[in-house]
CSV table of C-alpha atoms and ligand atoms in Angstrom, one decimal:
chain,number,residue,atom,x,y,z
A,1,MET,CA,32.5,-129.2,23.5
A,2,ASP,CA,32.8,-126.1,25.0
A,3,TYR,CA,33.8,-122.0,24.4
A,4,ASN,CA,36.5,-122.6,23.3
A,5,ASN,CA,35.4,-124.8,20.2
A,6,ALA,CA,34.6,-123.1,16.6
A,7,ASP,CA,31.9,-125.8,15.7
A,8,PHE,CA,30.5,-125.4,19.4
A,9,LEU,CA,30.3,-121.8,19.1
A,10,THR,CA,29.3,-121.7,15.8
A,11,GLU,CA,26.2,-124.0,17.2
A,12,LYS,CA,25.9,-122.1,20.5
A,13,ILE,CA,25.2,-118.2,18.3
A,14,LEU,CA,22.8,-119.8,16.0
A,15,SER,CA,20.6,-120.6,18.6
A,16,GLY,CA,20.6,-117.6,20.2
A,17,ASP,CA,23.4,-118.0,23.1
A,18,LYS,CA,25.4,-114.1,24.1
A,19,ARG,CA,27.7,-116.1,25.2
A,20,ALA,CA,28.9,-117.6,22.2
A,21,LEU,CA,28.7,-114.2,20.3
A,22,SER,CA,31.0,-112.6,22.8
A,23,ARG,CA,33.9,-115.3,22.4
A,24,ALA,CA,33.4,-115.6,19.1
A,25,ILE,CA,33.5,-111.7,18.4
A,26,THR,CA,37.1,-112.1,21.0
A,27,LEU,CA,38.3,-114.7,18.7
A,28,VAL,CA,37.7,-112.6,15.6
A,29,GLU,CA,38.9,-109.6,17.1
A,30,ASN,CA,42.2,-111.5,18.0
A,31,GLU,CA,42.6,-112.7,14.3
A,32,ASP,CA,42.5,-116.5,16.0
A,33,PRO,CA,42.3,-119.0,13.2
A,34,ARG,CA,39.0,-120.4,15.2
A,35,ALA,CA,37.2,-117.3,14.2
A,36,VAL,CA,38.3,-117.5,10.0
A,37,LYS,CA,36.2,-121.5,10.8
A,38,ILE,CA,33.1,-119.9,12.8
A,39,GLU,CA,33.2,-117.3,9.7
A,40,ARG,CA,32.8,-119.5,7.0
A,41,ASP,CA,30.1,-121.3,8.6
A,42,LEU,CA,28.1,-118.7,10.2
A,43,TYR,CA,28.0,-117.1,6.6
A,44,GLY,CA,24.9,-118.1,5.2
A,45,ASN,CA,23.5,-116.5,7.6
A,46,THR,CA,24.4,-113.5,7.1
A,47,GLY,CA,23.2,-110.5,4.9
A,48,LYS,CA,20.2,-110.0,7.2
A,49,ALA,CA,20.3,-106.9,9.5
A,50,TYR,CA,20.5,-103.1,8.7
A,51,ARG,CA,23.4,-102.2,8.9
A,52,VAL,CA,23.6,-98.6,10.2
A,53,GLY,CA,26.4,-96.2,10.7
A,54,ILE,CA,27.2,-93.6,12.9
A,55,THR,CA,29.7,-91.1,12.5
A,56,GLY,CA,30.9,-87.3,13.3
A,57,PRO,CA,33.5,-85.3,15.4
A,58,PRO,CA,34.7,-86.6,18.4
A,59,GLY,CA,31.8,-85.6,21.3
A,60,ALA,CA,29.3,-84.8,19.0
A,61,GLY,CA,26.8,-86.8,21.0
A,62,LYS,CA,26.9,-89.7,19.1
A,63,SER,CA,26.8,-92.4,21.7
A,64,THR,CA,24.5,-90.8,23.0
A,65,LEU,CA,22.4,-90.9,19.7
A,66,VAL,CA,22.7,-95.0,19.1
A,67,ASN,CA,21.7,-95.2,22.6
A,68,VAL,CA,18.4,-93.5,21.7
A,69,LEU,CA,18.1,-94.9,18.2
A,70,ALA,CA,18.5,-98.3,20.1
A,71,ARG,CA,15.4,-98.2,22.0
A,72,GLU,CA,13.4,-96.2,18.9
A,73,PHE,CA,14.3,-99.7,16.9
A,74,LYS,CA,13.0,-101.7,19.7
A,75,SER,CA,10.3,-100.2,20.2
A,76,ARG,CA,9.9,-101.2,16.6
A,77,GLY,CA,10.7,-104.7,17.1
A,78,ASN,CA,13.5,-105.0,16.4
A,79,ARG,CA,16.7,-106.8,17.9
A,80,ILE,CA,19.9,-104.5,18.1
A,81,GLY,CA,23.6,-105.4,17.9
A,82,ILE,CA,26.4,-101.8,18.8
A,83,ILE,CA,28.7,-102.0,17.5
A,84,ALA,CA,31.2,-98.7,19.5
A,85,ILE,CA,34.6,-98.4,17.5
A,86,ASP,CA,36.8,-96.9,20.2
A,87,PRO,CA,39.3,-94.3,19.3
A,88,THR,CA,41.5,-94.9,22.6
A,89,SER,CA,43.8,-97.8,23.0
A,90,PRO,CA,42.4,-101.2,24.2
A,91,PHE,CA,44.5,-100.8,27.4
A,92,THR,CA,43.0,-98.1,29.3
A,93,GLY,CA,39.4,-98.8,29.0
A,94,GLY,CA,38.3,-95.8,29.7
A,95,ALA,CA,35.9,-94.8,26.9
A,96,LEU,CA,35.1,-98.5,27.0
A,97,LEU,CA,33.6,-97.7,30.1
A,98,GLY,CA,31.9,-93.7,29.1
A,99,ASP,CA,30.6,-95.3,26.0
A,100,ARG,CA,29.3,-98.3,28.5
A,101,ILE,CA,27.5,-95.3,30.8
A,102,ARG,CA,26.5,-93.2,28.2
A,103,MET,CA,24.9,-96.1,26.3
A,104,GLY,CA,23.5,-97.4,30.4
A,105,ALA,CA,19.6,-98.2,29.5
A,106,ALA,CA,20.2,-99.5,26.6
A,107,LEU,CA,22.6,-101.6,27.9
A,108,ALA,CA,21.0,-103.2,30.2
A,109,ASP,CA,18.0,-104.6,28.0
A,110,PRO,CA,18.3,-108.0,26.8
A,111,ASP,CA,17.2,-107.4,22.6
A,112,ILE,CA,20.4,-104.7,22.5
A,113,PHE,CA,23.5,-106.2,22.5
A,114,MET,CA,26.4,-103.9,23.1
A,115,ARG,CA,30.2,-104.8,21.6
A,116,SER,CA,33.0,-101.9,22.4
A,117,MET,CA,36.2,-102.3,19.6
A,118,ALA,CA,39.7,-100.6,20.3
A,119,SER,CA,40.1,-99.0,16.5
A,120,ARG,CA,43.9,-99.8,16.5
A,121,GLY,CA,45.3,-101.8,13.7
A,122,GLY,CA,42.7,-100.1,11.7
A,123,THR,CA,41.8,-97.2,9.0
A,124,GLY,CA,38.8,-95.6,8.1
A,125,GLY,CA,38.0,-95.4,11.2
A,126,LEU,CA,37.2,-98.8,12.1
A,127,ALA,CA,39.0,-101.5,13.7
A,128,ARG,CA,40.8,-104.0,11.4
A,129,THR,CA,38.1,-106.4,12.4
A,130,THR,CA,34.9,-104.7,12.5
A,131,THR,CA,33.0,-106.2,9.4
A,132,GLN,CA,33.6,-109.6,10.4
A,133,VAL,CA,32.3,-108.5,13.9
A,134,ALA,CA,29.6,-107.3,12.7
A,135,ASP,CA,29.2,-110.5,9.9
A,136,VAL,CA,29.4,-112.3,13.3
A,137,MET,CA,26.3,-110.5,14.8
A,138,ASP,CA,24.4,-110.4,11.9
A,139,ALA,CA,24.6,-114.0,12.0
A,140,PHE,CA,23.2,-114.7,15.3
A,141,GLY,CA,20.0,-112.6,14.5
A,142,PHE,CA,19.8,-109.3,14.9
A,143,ASP,CA,17.5,-106.9,13.1
A,144,VAL,CA,20.0,-103.7,13.2
A,145,LEU,CA,23.7,-103.4,13.7
A,146,ILE,CA,24.3,-100.1,14.3
A,147,ILE,CA,28.2,-99.2,13.9
A,148,GLU,CA,29.3,-95.9,15.8
A,149,THR,CA,32.8,-94.7,15.1
A,150,VAL,CA,34.7,-91.2,15.4
A,151,GLY,CA,34.9,-88.7,12.7
A,152,VAL,CA,38.8,-88.5,12.2
A,153,GLY,CA,39.3,-86.0,9.9
A,154,GLN,CA,39.5,-88.4,6.1
A,155,LEU,CA,39.2,-91.2,8.3
A,156,GLU,CA,35.8,-91.9,8.8
A,157,LEU,CA,35.1,-92.7,4.7
A,158,ASP,CA,35.4,-96.3,5.1
A,159,ILE,CA,32.5,-96.1,7.6
A,160,ALA,CA,30.1,-96.2,4.3
A,161,GLY,CA,32.0,-98.6,2.6
A,162,SER,CA,30.7,-101.3,5.4
A,163,VAL,CA,27.3,-99.7,6.6
A,164,ASP,CA,23.9,-99.3,4.7
A,165,THR,CA,23.1,-96.2,5.9
A,166,THR,CA,25.7,-93.6,7.0
A,167,VAL,CA,24.3,-91.2,9.7
A,168,VAL,CA,26.6,-88.5,9.9
A,169,VAL,CA,26.2,-86.5,13.4
A,170,LEU,CA,27.1,-82.6,13.5
A,171,VAL,CA,26.6,-80.3,16.5
A,172,PRO,CA,25.9,-75.9,16.7
A,173,GLU,CA,29.0,-74.2,15.5
A,174,ALA,CA,30.0,-71.5,13.3
A,175,GLY,CA,31.0,-72.6,10.1
A,176,GLY,CA,29.9,-76.4,10.5
A,177,GLY,CA,28.4,-76.7,7.2
A,178,ILE,CA,31.7,-75.8,5.5
A,179,GLN,CA,33.6,-78.0,7.7
A,180,ALA,CA,31.3,-80.7,7.1
A,181,MET,CA,32.2,-79.5,3.0
A,182,LYS,CA,35.9,-79.9,3.9
A,183,ALA,CA,36.4,-82.9,5.8
A,184,GLY,CA,34.6,-84.9,2.9
A,185,LEU,CA,31.4,-85.8,5.0
A,186,ILE,CA,29.3,-84.6,2.6
A,187,GLU,CA,29.7,-87.2,0.4
A,188,ILE,CA,29.7,-90.0,2.6
A,189,ALA,CA,26.8,-88.8,4.6
A,190,ASP,CA,22.9,-90.4,3.6
A,191,ILE,CA,21.1,-88.0,6.3
A,192,PHE,CA,22.7,-85.3,8.9
A,193,ALA,CA,21.9,-85.5,12.0
A,194,ILE,CA,22.4,-82.0,14.0
A,195,ASN,CA,22.5,-83.3,16.9
A,196,LYS,CA,22.4,-80.4,20.2
A,197,ALA,CA,19.4,-78.7,19.2
A,198,ASP,CA,19.4,-77.7,22.0
A,199,ARG,CA,21.9,-75.6,21.3
A,200,ASP,CA,21.5,-72.2,19.8
A,201,GLY,CA,22.6,-71.8,15.8
A,202,ALA,CA,21.4,-76.2,14.5
A,203,GLU,CA,18.2,-74.1,12.6
A,204,ILE,CA,21.6,-72.0,10.7
A,205,LEU,CA,24.3,-75.3,11.1
A,206,LYS,CA,21.1,-76.9,8.5
A,207,SER,CA,20.3,-73.9,6.9
A,208,GLU,CA,24.5,-73.6,6.2
A,209,LEU,CA,24.2,-77.3,5.1
A,210,GLN,CA,21.2,-77.2,3.0
A,211,ASP,CA,23.6,-74.3,0.6
A,212,ALA,CA,26.6,-76.2,0.6
A,213,LEU,CA,24.5,-79.2,-0.8
A,214,SER,CA,22.5,-77.4,-3.1
A,215,LEU,CA,25.7,-76.3,-5.4
A,216,MET,CA,27.2,-80.2,-5.1
A,217,PRO,CA,26.3,-81.0,-8.5
A,218,ALA,CA,26.6,-85.3,-7.5
A,219,ILE,CA,24.0,-84.2,-4.2
A,220,LYS,CA,21.4,-81.8,-6.5
A,221,ASN,CA,21.5,-84.8,-9.2
A,222,SER,CA,21.4,-87.6,-6.8
A,223,SER,CA,17.5,-89.3,-6.4
A,224,TRP,CA,17.9,-89.2,-2.8
A,225,ASP,CA,17.1,-85.7,-0.9
A,226,LEU,CA,19.9,-85.5,1.5
A,227,PRO,CA,17.7,-84.9,4.7
A,228,VAL,CA,19.1,-82.9,7.6
A,229,LYS,CA,17.6,-83.8,10.9
A,230,LEU,CA,17.9,-81.8,14.3
A,231,THR,CA,18.0,-84.3,17.3
A,232,VAL,CA,18.5,-83.7,21.1
A,233,ALA,CA,20.1,-87.1,22.1
A,234,LEU,CA,20.2,-86.3,25.4
A,235,GLU,CA,15.9,-85.5,25.9
A,236,GLY,CA,15.5,-88.3,22.8
A,237,LYS,CA,14.1,-85.9,21.0
A,238,GLY,CA,13.7,-86.3,16.9
A,239,VAL,CA,14.9,-89.7,17.0
A,240,LYS,CA,11.3,-91.2,16.2
A,241,GLU,CA,11.8,-88.7,13.0
A,242,LEU,CA,15.7,-90.1,12.5
A,243,VAL,CA,14.8,-93.7,12.5
A,244,ASP,CA,11.8,-92.7,10.0
A,245,THR,CA,14.5,-91.2,7.5
A,246,VAL,CA,16.7,-94.4,8.2
A,247,TYR,CA,13.9,-96.5,6.7
A,248,ALA,CA,12.8,-93.9,4.0
A,249,HIS,CA,17.0,-94.5,3.2
A,250,LYS,CA,16.2,-98.2,3.1
A,251,ASP,CA,13.5,-98.2,1.4
A,252,HIS,CA,15.0,-95.4,-1.8
A,253,LEU,CA,18.4,-98.0,-2.0
A,254,GLU,CA,15.9,-101.1,-1.9
A,255,GLN,CA,13.9,-99.3,-5.1
A,256,THR,CA,16.5,-98.3,-7.0
A,257,GLY,CA,18.7,-101.0,-6.7
A,258,LYS,CA,21.3,-99.6,-5.3
A,259,PHE,CA,21.2,-101.5,-1.7
A,260,HIS,CA,22.1,-104.8,-3.7
A,261,ILE,CA,25.0,-102.8,-5.6
A,262,ASN,CA,26.0,-101.1,-2.2
A,263,ARG,CA,26.4,-104.8,-0.6
A,264,GLN,CA,28.4,-106.2,-4.2
A,265,SER,CA,31.2,-103.6,-3.7
A,266,GLN,CA,31.2,-104.6,0.4
A,267,ALA,CA,31.6,-108.1,-0.9
A,268,GLU,CA,34.3,-107.0,-3.1
A,269,ILE,CA,36.0,-105.0,-0.6
A,270,LYS,CA,36.0,-108.1,1.8
A,271,ILE,CA,36.8,-110.6,-0.3
A,272,LYS,CA,40.0,-108.2,-1.5
A,273,ASP,CA,40.9,-108.0,1.9
A,274,ILE,CA,41.5,-111.2,2.9
A,275,VAL,CA,43.0,-111.8,-0.9
A,276,ARG,CA,45.8,-109.5,0.4
A,277,ALA,CA,46.2,-110.6,4.1
A,278,GLU,CA,46.3,-114.7,2.1
A,279,VAL,CA,49.5,-113.0,-0.5
A,280,ALA,CA,51.2,-111.4,2.1
A,281,LYS,CA,51.3,-113.8,4.6
A,282,ARG,CA,52.5,-115.9,1.3
A,283,LEU,CA,55.2,-114.0,0.5
A,284,TRP,CA,56.2,-112.7,3.8
A,285,MET,CA,56.3,-116.2,5.3
A,286,ASN,CA,58.8,-117.9,2.5
A,287,PRO,CA,62.3,-118.2,3.6
A,288,GLU,CA,63.8,-117.9,0.4
A,289,LEU,CA,62.2,-115.1,-0.2
A,290,SER,CA,62.8,-113.4,3.3
A,291,THR,CA,66.5,-114.3,2.7
A,292,MET,CA,65.7,-111.3,-0.7
A,293,MET,CA,64.6,-109.0,1.1
A,294,ASP,CA,67.3,-109.6,3.9
A,295,SER,CA,70.1,-108.4,1.6
A,296,LEU,CA,67.3,-106.3,-0.9
A,297,SER,CA,66.9,-103.7,2.0
A,298,ARG,CA,70.7,-104.4,2.7
A,299,PHE,CA,71.4,-102.8,-1.0
A,300,CYS,CA,68.7,-99.9,-0.5
A,301,VAL,CA,70.6,-98.6,2.3
A,302,GLU,CA,73.8,-99.6,0.7
A,303,GLY,CA,72.8,-97.3,-2.2
A,304,LYS,CA,72.9,-100.0,-4.9
A,305,ILE,CA,69.7,-100.6,-5.9
A,306,ASP,CA,66.4,-98.0,-5.3
A,307,PRO,CA,63.1,-99.6,-3.6
A,308,TYR,CA,61.3,-99.7,-6.7
A,309,THR,CA,63.9,-101.7,-7.8
A,310,ALA,CA,64.0,-104.2,-4.8
A,311,ALA,CA,59.8,-104.8,-5.2
A,312,ARG,CA,60.7,-105.5,-8.4
A,313,SER,CA,62.5,-107.8,-8.5
A,314,PHE,CA,60.9,-109.2,-4.8
A,315,LEU,CA,57.9,-109.5,-7.3
A,316,ARG,CA,59.7,-111.3,-10.4
A,317,SER,CA,62.0,-114.2,-7.4
A,318,ALA,CA,58.2,-114.8,-6.1
A,319,GLU,CA,56.9,-115.9,-9.9
A,320,VAL,CA,59.6,-117.5,-10.4
A,321,GLN,CA,58.9,-119.9,-7.5
A,322,LYS,CA,55.0,-120.1,-7.5
A,323,VAL,CA,55.1,-118.7,-4.0
B,1,GTP,N1,23.3,-80.8,25.5
B,1,GTP,C1,23.0,-81.7,24.5
B,1,GTP,N2,24.0,-82.7,25.1
B,1,GTP,C2,24.3,-83.7,24.5
B,1,GTP,C3,23.5,-83.8,23.5
B,1,GTP,N3,24.1,-85.4,23.5
B,1,GTP,C4,24.8,-86.0,24.0
B,1,GTP,N4,25.1,-84.7,24.8
B,1,GTP,C5,26.2,-84.5,26.0
B,1,GTP,O1,27.7,-84.6,24.9
B,1,GTP,C6,28.8,-85.3,25.6
B,1,GTP,C7,29.2,-86.6,24.3
B,1,GTP,O2,28.4,-87.6,23.8
B,1,GTP,P1,29.0,-88.5,23.7
B,1,GTP,O3,28.1,-89.5,23.0
B,1,GTP,O4,29.8,-89.1,24.1
B,1,GTP,O5,29.6,-87.9,22.1
B,1,GTP,P2,29.9,-88.9,21.2
B,1,GTP,O6,30.1,-88.3,20.1
B,1,GTP,O7,29.7,-90.5,21.0
B,1,GTP,O8,31.7,-88.8,22.0
B,1,GTP,P3,33.0,-89.5,21.2
B,1,GTP,O9,32.6,-91.7,21.1
B,1,GTP,O10,34.0,-89.5,23.0
B,1,GTP,O11,33.4,-89.4,20.2
B,1,GTP,C8,28.1,-85.8,26.8
B,1,GTP,O12,28.4,-84.7,28.0
B,1,GTP,C9,26.8,-85.9,26.7
B,1,GTP,O13,25.8,-86.0,27.6
B,1,GTP,C10,22.2,-83.2,22.8
B,1,GTP,O14,21.6,-83.4,22.5
B,1,GTP,N5,22.4,-81.7,23.3
B,2,MG,MG1,30.9,-92.4,21.7
């Protein structure tokens, strides 16, 4: 038995071995076949961690906030797992190093485990395997999972489908409320944190946001009043209140039954992803279909057929062959 063996890793993860956890996460990230076995065997132990997403524009102070949030959650008796989605290339390591420095204090803590992932291959500001990594960390026994993802235009929307509470971090700047509305951040936010509130304009942004919110009927009619909190992550200010607000949102989800509904739609997304990948694999790996694809693509270039008709004949052929 060793750290390359799936059963060994599963057993060690359940007994709290962080080295096994790190190793399994690497297998998941690399989409190694052993990861599927580990994920399946661990699945019965997932679902206990409360998942909090931290998103927002680059440089808003998300990592700094995650660091202080993690310590606040810990002071309330929780063990914390952090996943930081690094928007840059996995090969430079630059942002990874940066995150390690900004989260320095939290990292030295045995109750806080941090993992950076490259966002490559994924959409929605999440790495493709983020939810699988989160599941493995969940099974390990963390009480709270914090997922940091960079907000890049529309692309952070996926985070909202992967966590229980989404905190959108903004910073004071002119027109920030309008920008948040345009970028669709209001739709995904469960809580707003205006960070860098030590700077001018935080109160103005807060009232801008509240004005924008009052204009949105869907949000006005919701039984959850979208809170806008001020934080100074660098000084740890407002962090207790922010954690209180996360717990208030959790209570709201549980009391309204939304917690269960959200978790179910997250499970549906996971199943669909697996089905999609499996279908694609079957189609692309089939030798006869592959030959057919060669011809079809050639016919397209030669102007004999359009891609839609080509796709339809391809699918018909897959059906006939019962692929
Ligand atoms: N003045 C002030 N600066 C802050 C505050 N919080 C974070 N910063 C600074 O803002 C800069 C960016 O902080 P990060 O925590 O790296 O921000 P981020 O959103 O994680 O950045 P990316 O992950 O690169 O998008 C750093 O220099 C922080 O020290 C704050 O509350 N006030
Ligand atoms: Mg960061």
